[in-house]
């Protein structure tokens, strides 16, 4: 399956600070509810404000475009810019988000009851050892699920295991 983020309709956030394009929800029957175990999305953040709280969820966050953000979590502030390693945090924390200089585009991986990771991939590099892998191409903004072999471009490996 290949999902083009540009072809997914944006869903506005309740706080008005941005929109989300959901690329993958597993299992799919969780649509409209909270029964999913894995959710991958691309978000456009247009304004400063808090993230939504997701108790029981592990979140991974990476900046794809824009100048970056500062996330305020219980352990302090974390500055993230394009090219930085993804940040993993407890979804219950609902960090505050401050834009560094204008809107950003971000990649979000959320996991419930699964171990997993969002890992930087370089074109031609081998995939990490995970039972279930997807690949997100940052340039084309496309999700390849599942994916194997060397990374076709710069992007992110998505790994998950029960």
CSV table of C-alpha atoms in Angstrom, one decimal:
chain,number,residue,atom,x,y,z
A,1,UNK,CA,0.0,0.0,0.0
A,2,UNK,CA,1.2,3.5,-0.9
A,3,UNK,CA,-0.5,6.5,0.7
A,4,UNK,CA,0.3,10.0,-0.7
A,5,UNK,CA,-0.1,12.6,2.1
A,6,UNK,CA,-1.1,15.2,-0.5
A,7,UNK,CA,-4.1,13.1,-1.5
A,8,UNK,CA,-5.5,12.7,2.1
A,9,UNK,CA,-8.0,15.3,3.1
A,10,UNK,CA,-6.9,17.4,6.1
A,11,UNK,CA,-8.9,17.3,9.3
A,12,UNK,CA,-8.9,20.5,11.4
A,13,UNK,CA,-7.8,20.3,15.0
A,14,UNK,CA,-10.3,21.2,17.8
A,15,UNK,CA,-8.0,24.0,19.0
A,16,UNK,CA,-7.7,25.5,15.5
A,17,UNK,CA,-3.9,25.4,15.6
A,18,UNK,CA,-3.5,23.1,12.6
A,19,UNK,CA,-4.7,20.1,10.5
A,20,UNK,CA,-3.9,16.4,10.4
A,21,UNK,CA,-3.7,14.0,7.5
A,22,UNK,CA,-4.0,10.5,8.8
A,23,UNK,CA,-2.0,8.1,6.6
A,24,UNK,CA,-2.4,4.8,8.5
A,25,UNK,CA,-4.6,3.6,11.3
A,26,UNK,CA,-4.3,0.0,12.4
A,27,UNK,CA,-6.6,-1.8,12.9
A,28,UNK,CA,-8.7,0.2,10.5
A,29,UNK,CA,-12.0,-0.6,12.2
A,30,UNK,CA,-10.9,1.9,14.9
A,31,UNK,CA,-11.8,4.7,12.5
A,32,UNK,CA,-13.9,7.3,14.4
A,33,UNK,CA,-13.0,5.7,17.7
A,34,UNK,CA,-10.0,5.0,19.9
A,35,UNK,CA,-9.6,1.3,19.2
A,36,UNK,CA,-6.5,1.7,17.0
A,37,UNK,CA,-3.1,0.4,18.1
A,38,UNK,CA,-1.0,2.3,15.5
A,39,UNK,CA,-1.6,5.7,14.0
A,40,UNK,CA,0.6,7.6,11.6
A,41,UNK,CA,-0.2,11.1,10.4
A,42,UNK,CA,1.3,14.2,8.9
A,43,UNK,CA,0.3,17.5,10.7
A,44,UNK,CA,0.5,21.1,9.6
A,45,UNK,CA,1.0,23.2,12.7
A,46,UNK,CA,-0.1,26.8,12.1
A,47,UNK,CA,-0.1,28.3,15.6
A,48,UNK,CA,1.4,27.8,19.0
A,49,UNK,CA,-0.6,25.8,21.5
A,50,UNK,CA,-0.8,22.5,23.4
A,51,UNK,CA,-1.0,19.1,21.9
A,52,UNK,CA,-4.0,16.9,22.7
A,53,UNK,CA,-3.5,14.4,25.5
A,54,UNK,CA,-3.4,10.7,24.6
A,55,UNK,CA,-3.2,8.7,27.9
A,56,UNK,CA,-1.8,5.2,27.3
A,57,UNK,CA,-0.2,6.2,24.0
A,58,UNK,CA,3.5,6.4,23.1
A,59,UNK,CA,4.1,9.3,20.7
A,60,UNK,CA,7.0,9.8,18.2
A,61,UNK,CA,7.3,13.3,16.6
A,62,UNK,CA,9.6,14.6,13.9
A,63,UNK,CA,9.6,17.9,12.0
A,64,UNK,CA,9.5,17.6,8.2
A,65,UNK,CA,9.4,21.2,7.1
A,66,UNK,CA,9.5,24.7,8.5
A,67,UNK,CA,11.9,26.2,11.0
A,68,UNK,CA,10.9,23.8,13.8
A,69,UNK,CA,9.2,23.8,17.2
A,70,UNK,CA,9.9,23.8,20.9
A,71,UNK,CA,7.9,21.2,22.8
A,72,UNK,CA,7.5,21.7,26.5
A,73,UNK,CA,7.4,18.3,28.4
A,74,UNK,CA,7.7,17.5,32.1
A,75,UNK,CA,11.5,16.9,31.6
A,76,UNK,CA,12.0,20.3,30.0
A,77,UNK,CA,12.0,21.9,26.6
A,78,UNK,CA,12.9,20.1,23.4
A,79,UNK,CA,13.8,22.0,20.2
A,80,UNK,CA,13.1,20.0,17.0
A,81,UNK,CA,14.0,21.0,13.5
A,82,UNK,CA,13.9,19.3,10.1
A,83,UNK,CA,16.6,16.6,10.0
A,84,UNK,CA,16.7,16.0,13.8
A,85,UNK,CA,16.0,12.6,15.2
A,86,UNK,CA,12.4,12.0,16.2
A,87,UNK,CA,11.4,12.6,19.8
A,88,UNK,CA,9.5,10.0,21.8
A,89,UNK,CA,7.3,11.0,24.7
A,90,UNK,CA,4.3,9.9,26.8
A,91,UNK,CA,1.1,10.9,25.0
A,92,UNK,CA,-0.5,11.8,28.3
A,93,UNK,CA,1.9,14.6,28.7
A,94,UNK,CA,0.2,16.9,26.1
A,95,UNK,CA,3.2,19.1,25.5
A,96,UNK,CA,3.0,22.8,24.8
A,97,UNK,CA,4.2,23.6,21.3
A,98,UNK,CA,5.8,26.9,20.3
A,99,UNK,CA,6.7,27.5,16.6
A,100,UNK,CA,10.2,28.8,16.0
A,101,UNK,CA,9.5,30.9,13.0
A,102,UNK,CA,6.2,30.1,11.2
A,103,UNK,CA,4.2,27.0,10.4
A,104,UNK,CA,5.7,23.5,10.3
A,105,UNK,CA,4.9,20.1,8.8
A,106,UNK,CA,5.4,17.2,11.1
A,107,UNK,CA,5.3,13.4,11.2
A,108,UNK,CA,3.5,11.7,14.1
A,109,UNK,CA,3.6,8.1,15.1
A,110,UNK,CA,1.3,7.0,18.0
A,111,UNK,CA,1.3,3.5,19.5
A,112,UNK,CA,-1.1,1.9,22.0
A,113,UNK,CA,-0.1,-1.5,23.4
A,114,UNK,CA,2.7,-1.9,20.9
A,115,UNK,CA,6.5,-1.4,21.0
A,116,UNK,CA,7.8,0.6,18.2
A,117,UNK,CA,9.9,3.4,16.9
A,118,UNK,CA,10.2,6.1,14.3
A,119,UNK,CA,13.8,6.0,12.9
A,120,UNK,CA,15.7,8.2,10.6
A,121,UNK,CA,16.5,6.6,7.2
A,122,UNK,CA,19.0,7.6,4.6
A,123,UNK,CA,18.7,6.7,0.9
A,124,UNK,CA,20.2,3.3,0.3
A,125,UNK,CA,20.6,2.5,4.0
A,126,UNK,CA,19.3,-0.9,5.3
A,127,UNK,CA,16.1,-1.2,7.3
A,128,UNK,CA,16.4,-1.7,11.0
A,129,UNK,CA,15.4,-5.1,12.5
A,130,UNK,CA,11.7,-4.8,13.3
A,131,UNK,CA,8.9,-7.3,12.7
A,132,UNK,CA,6.7,-4.8,11.0
A,133,UNK,CA,8.2,-2.0,9.0
A,134,UNK,CA,6.8,0.9,6.9
A,135,UNK,CA,8.7,3.7,5.2
A,136,UNK,CA,7.8,7.4,5.0
A,137,UNK,CA,9.5,9.2,2.1
A,138,UNK,CA,9.9,12.8,3.4
A,139,UNK,CA,10.5,14.3,-0.1
A,140,UNK,CA,7.5,12.8,-1.8
A,141,UNK,CA,5.4,12.7,1.5
A,142,UNK,CA,4.4,9.1,0.8
A,143,UNK,CA,4.0,6.2,3.1
A,144,UNK,CA,5.0,2.7,1.9
A,145,UNK,CA,3.4,0.0,4.1
A,146,UNK,CA,4.8,-2.5,4.4
A,147,UNK,CA,8.3,-1.8,3.1
A,148,UNK,CA,11.6,-3.8,3.0
A,149,UNK,CA,15.0,-3.5,1.5
A,150,UNK,CA,17.2,-0.5,1.5
A,151,UNK,CA,15.6,2.9,2.0
A,152,UNK,CA,14.5,4.3,-1.4
A,153,UNK,CA,15.0,7.9,-0.3
A,154,UNK,CA,15.7,9.9,2.8
A,155,UNK,CA,12.9,9.5,5.3
A,156,UNK,CA,11.8,7.5,8.3
A,157,UNK,CA,11.4,3.8,9.1
A,158,UNK,CA,8.3,3.0,11.1
A,159,UNK,CA,8.7,-0.1,13.3
A,160,UNK,CA,6.1,-1.8,15.5
A,161,UNK,CA,5.8,-5.1,17.3
A,162,UNK,CA,3.2,-6.4,19.7
